[in-house]
Amino acid sequence: MAKSSGFYILLLNFLFQTFAIAQNEKAAIPLKQVLEQISAEHEVKFNFIEDEIVIFIIVPPPEGLKLEAKINYLRKLTKLKFSVIDKKYYTISNDHKVDKPLCGYLIDAETKMPVENASVYIQGTNTMTATNEHGYFELPIVSPNAIEFRHQSYQPKKIDARDLYVSDCPQIILIPFQQELTEVITRQYLTAGISKKKNGTIEVKPKKFGILPGLIEPDVLQTLQQIPGIYSANETISNLNVRGGTHDQNLFLWNGIRMFQTGHFFGLISAFNPSLAHTITIYKNGSSSFFGESVSSVVDISTHAKTIEETQASISSNLISAEFYSKFKISPKASIEVSGRRSLTDFFSSPTYKNYSNRIFQNTVVTDLETNAISPIDSQERFYFYDMTLQYQQKIGKKHELTIDAITIRNNLNIDQTRNTTEKTSFLSQQNIGGALRWKTVWNSKNTTQISASGSYYNLDANRQSIQTNQVFNQSNAVLDFEFQLKNTTQLSDHITLNIGYQADEIGVSSNDEINTPAFSRNIKEVSVSHVGIAEVQYQSTDAKTLLSVGSRCNYFERFEKFLPELRIQFHRNLTNPLSIEILGEQKSQTLSQTIDLQQDYLGIERRRWTLANDTSIPIQKSNQFSVGLAYKNAKWLMTWDNFYKRVTGITSSSQGFQNQYEFSKEVGNYDVIGTEVLLQRNFRKAYAWISYSYNDNKYSFKTLNALDFPNNFELSHVLSAALIYDWKSFKMALGGKWHTGKPITEPASTTINFDNPSKPTIDYNEPNTFHLPDYFQLNFSASKDWKLGEKMKLQTSVSVLNVLDKRNTIHRYYRVNADQTGIESVNIYSLQRTPNLNVKLSF
């Protein structure tokens, strides 16, 4: 009984103390109000600066205390200085070291890395900001209210405003959800700066980029080829194949501007300045409903910063080009960003440039199959490229933001060709100019609206004079694209977010072709206007183990008076702590594609032109894709396994680059791809290694062609990549290789010409794509070192070697009747030979 009485006494005492504490918390009032009470009770006056005391909310001192005791009580709680002017007047001041904005750094509790893009709220107000890439935030106002930090990857955290009222900007530790049960599966996918997210996307942050074999800087499109399922069948970035698709079936966006030209040096270098991008997002499947006009992947490049960043700049040069980048913070709420890059070919011809030239403009070796005689074509080229960008960012008030972007890209080439005593000159000019305007309003913590408008102009002018014949081919192709987009995001609850929007798109295409022999002239102009309604719902469970996004996109094409609905889905579920499942699906369409009317001999340079669908001979392309994947992640291992099926209908044979019996066919068909992609990555203390494998079974089906289903021109059945990367402090080194089976080709059935039609002799071919080129293998190396020259100055040196073993890979082969119509020629295109490169970059 005594023990029971003691228990009740302890319980009552605990409840009493809890009640007393609660009463004290309820009694806490602003310091200004406390000072007013003391002034009235003791007939004294306090002089102070309101911003210096506004953050303090305290429990008033007991009423029975004397004035001096009350002031000591306040001094102890607030650390403020109380100075006596006379018996009736006091001045209150803070420590001058804390005369700064309320600021801080958010740090990951496990990795000790900055937490970027976390939301920072002042409770009870509409004031919100976000952390930058350094985890830094700065509150625009001083308030006594609690400060809350939110990020999908971390547990929410609240602090008192007084915790920031210190002499420096303190570090605030955020704890990740256990086992990263949030939007990110891993923050180091292949290398530092590349993340795999739960919505199925791959995200690249160039400013945090580590190193990959063969790269001296984070080239956007070269980096993509390291990802399983993304490759280039002809070793260029202007022909990226994602899960068996063609390059034009990918949607490339730069700050919302659709880009029709993606490469310099006609495919060997990305057209996007690597010093610029903040985030690159890659969708292989399950893309957001806000992305249209592509039946394959989406590459969304953004240079927009979450906050107004400090002034910074960099200059760099390699053996191909030189570039600069500058960002100027012209006010606390505005910045201007400019960049530029130009080739150095006007000044000197480096070994790197010579090898690149040999790859793109290589002297094609033409072999006569009857006599095995070799007839070289010598060429001299005058070539340059450049790109420039401009961005203006302006914060307007506390809720609005205006961003203006502009970009221009250009390649220019003159080729002087000589064969025996014949000389011919050809010309090619390619450019893409774009601009965009975006207005974003954050109404409150649950509602955001974004309005954007963009325009993009692409132009290709070419004059080709055939070295084999007297044929002169003038070609021009232009695309003008205007897009308007409205997007509203509403957080319906802690778990559900609704995105709705509208898009209007107008695309105009013009093509002009003129040939002297045989005489031919054609001028085509077409316009397509579409309207799109979009709705997307996203759900994330309380424990962040389940992520579901379902969206729809309803397209209306004015030209065809046709509605075309599309469905998108993303699902992710953690099965156990390290194991998760991912299900993605999408329906997509596009009206703009690239076709090739005349292959002939273009010396391997740009031959494709943009063409609009007419819903008859060129249908609207449609795709359906579904994939299921597993991911396993712990402290040392990462394994991903994706299995997919993709079907694309409405393709034309002229868009597939046939150079066999179907070269001049204008047929409509489809292709089906079944594939699997595996990545295995192991982390060590100072290094990590990975190996990836992709399998594709990619088949064409053209009902009007004689052949049954046959292999796709871009099918690489087996692709294997591996790398070993050392990354410790300021030194990085990478060695890696890539192997894949040769792509399909069609061999002649005979070494003699078919003269059934004497005026137009032809080649008799075997069944299409029943043979393969030899297997491809390339070993690459990279190394980089950072040197800190000052507090804000850094020097980075990088070196790379592509094709270390100097292996001569045949990447393309086709056949044609020679100019004298006496035999069949085999034309081989070879890979890049061993090519070193060096880059020096100074950041300040």
PDB file of C-alpha atoms in Angstrom, residues 185-186 188-190 196 228 572 578-582 629-643 677-683 689-693:
ATOM      1  CA  ILE A 185      17.695   6.057 -54.436  1.00  0.00           C
ATOM      2  CA  THR A 186      21.369   6.966 -54.597  1.00  0.00           C
ATOM      3  CA  GLN A 188      26.311   8.584 -56.506  1.00  0.00           C
ATOM      4  CA  TYR A 189      25.185   6.810 -59.655  1.00  0.00           C
ATOM      5  CA  LEU A 190      28.222   6.015 -61.835  1.00  0.00           C
ATOM      6  CA  LYS A 196      19.038   8.066 -59.488  1.00  0.00           C
ATOM      7  CA  PRO A 228      22.665   1.869 -69.250  1.00  0.00           C
ATOM      8  CA  HIS A 572       8.085   3.255 -56.482  1.00  0.00           C
ATOM      9  CA  PRO A 578      17.750  -1.778 -49.089  1.00  0.00           C
ATOM     10  CA  LEU A 579      15.425  -3.212 -51.790  1.00  0.00           C
ATOM     11  CA  SER A 580      12.839  -1.325 -53.848  1.00  0.00           C
ATOM     12  CA  ILE A 581      10.681  -1.894 -56.920  1.00  0.00           C
ATOM     13  CA  GLU A 582       9.960   0.604 -59.686  1.00  0.00           C
ATOM     14  CA  GLY A 629      12.882  -2.511 -62.197  1.00  0.00           C
ATOM     15  CA  LEU A 630      14.528  -3.424 -58.916  1.00  0.00           C
ATOM     16  CA  ALA A 631      17.112  -1.426 -56.990  1.00  0.00           C
ATOM     17  CA  TYR A 632      19.297  -2.605 -54.113  1.00  0.00           C
ATOM     18  CA  LYS A 633      21.325  -0.049 -52.170  1.00  0.00           C
ATOM     19  CA  ASN A 634      23.404  -0.223 -49.017  1.00  0.00           C
ATOM     20  CA  ALA A 635      26.542   1.531 -47.797  1.00  0.00           C
ATOM     21  CA  LYS A 636      28.846  -0.274 -50.245  1.00  0.00           C
ATOM     22  CA  TRP A 637      26.736  -1.788 -53.020  1.00  0.00           C
ATOM     23  CA  LEU A 638      24.313  -0.486 -55.597  1.00  0.00           C
ATOM     24  CA  MET A 639      22.485  -2.728 -58.041  1.00  0.00           C
ATOM     25  CA  THR A 640      19.756  -1.712 -60.468  1.00  0.00           C
ATOM     26  CA  TRP A 641      17.914  -4.029 -62.849  1.00  0.00           C
ATOM     27  CA  ASP A 642      15.373  -2.705 -65.347  1.00  0.00           C
ATOM     28  CA  ASN A 643      13.309  -4.693 -67.849  1.00  0.00           C
ATOM     29  CA  GLU A 677      19.589  -3.079 -68.237  1.00  0.00           C
ATOM     30  CA  VAL A 678      21.764  -3.971 -65.248  1.00  0.00           C
ATOM     31  CA  LEU A 679      24.173  -1.839 -63.202  1.00  0.00           C
ATOM     32  CA  LEU A 680      26.387  -3.141 -60.404  1.00  0.00           C
ATOM     33  CA  GLN A 681      28.425  -0.586 -58.422  1.00  0.00           C
ATOM     34  CA  ARG A 682      30.782  -1.108 -55.471  1.00  0.00           C
ATOM     35  CA  ASN A 683      32.039   1.724 -53.263  1.00  0.00           C
ATOM     36  CA  ALA A 689      33.900   0.581 -59.564  1.00  0.00           C
ATOM     37  CA  TRP A 690      30.896  -0.198 -61.712  1.00  0.00           C
ATOM     38  CA  ILE A 691      29.879  -2.472 -64.546  1.00  0.00           C
ATOM     39  CA  SER A 692      26.732  -2.194 -66.642  1.00  0.00           C
ATOM     40  CA  TYR A 693      25.107  -4.432 -69.223  1.00  0.00           C
TER      41      TYR A 693
END
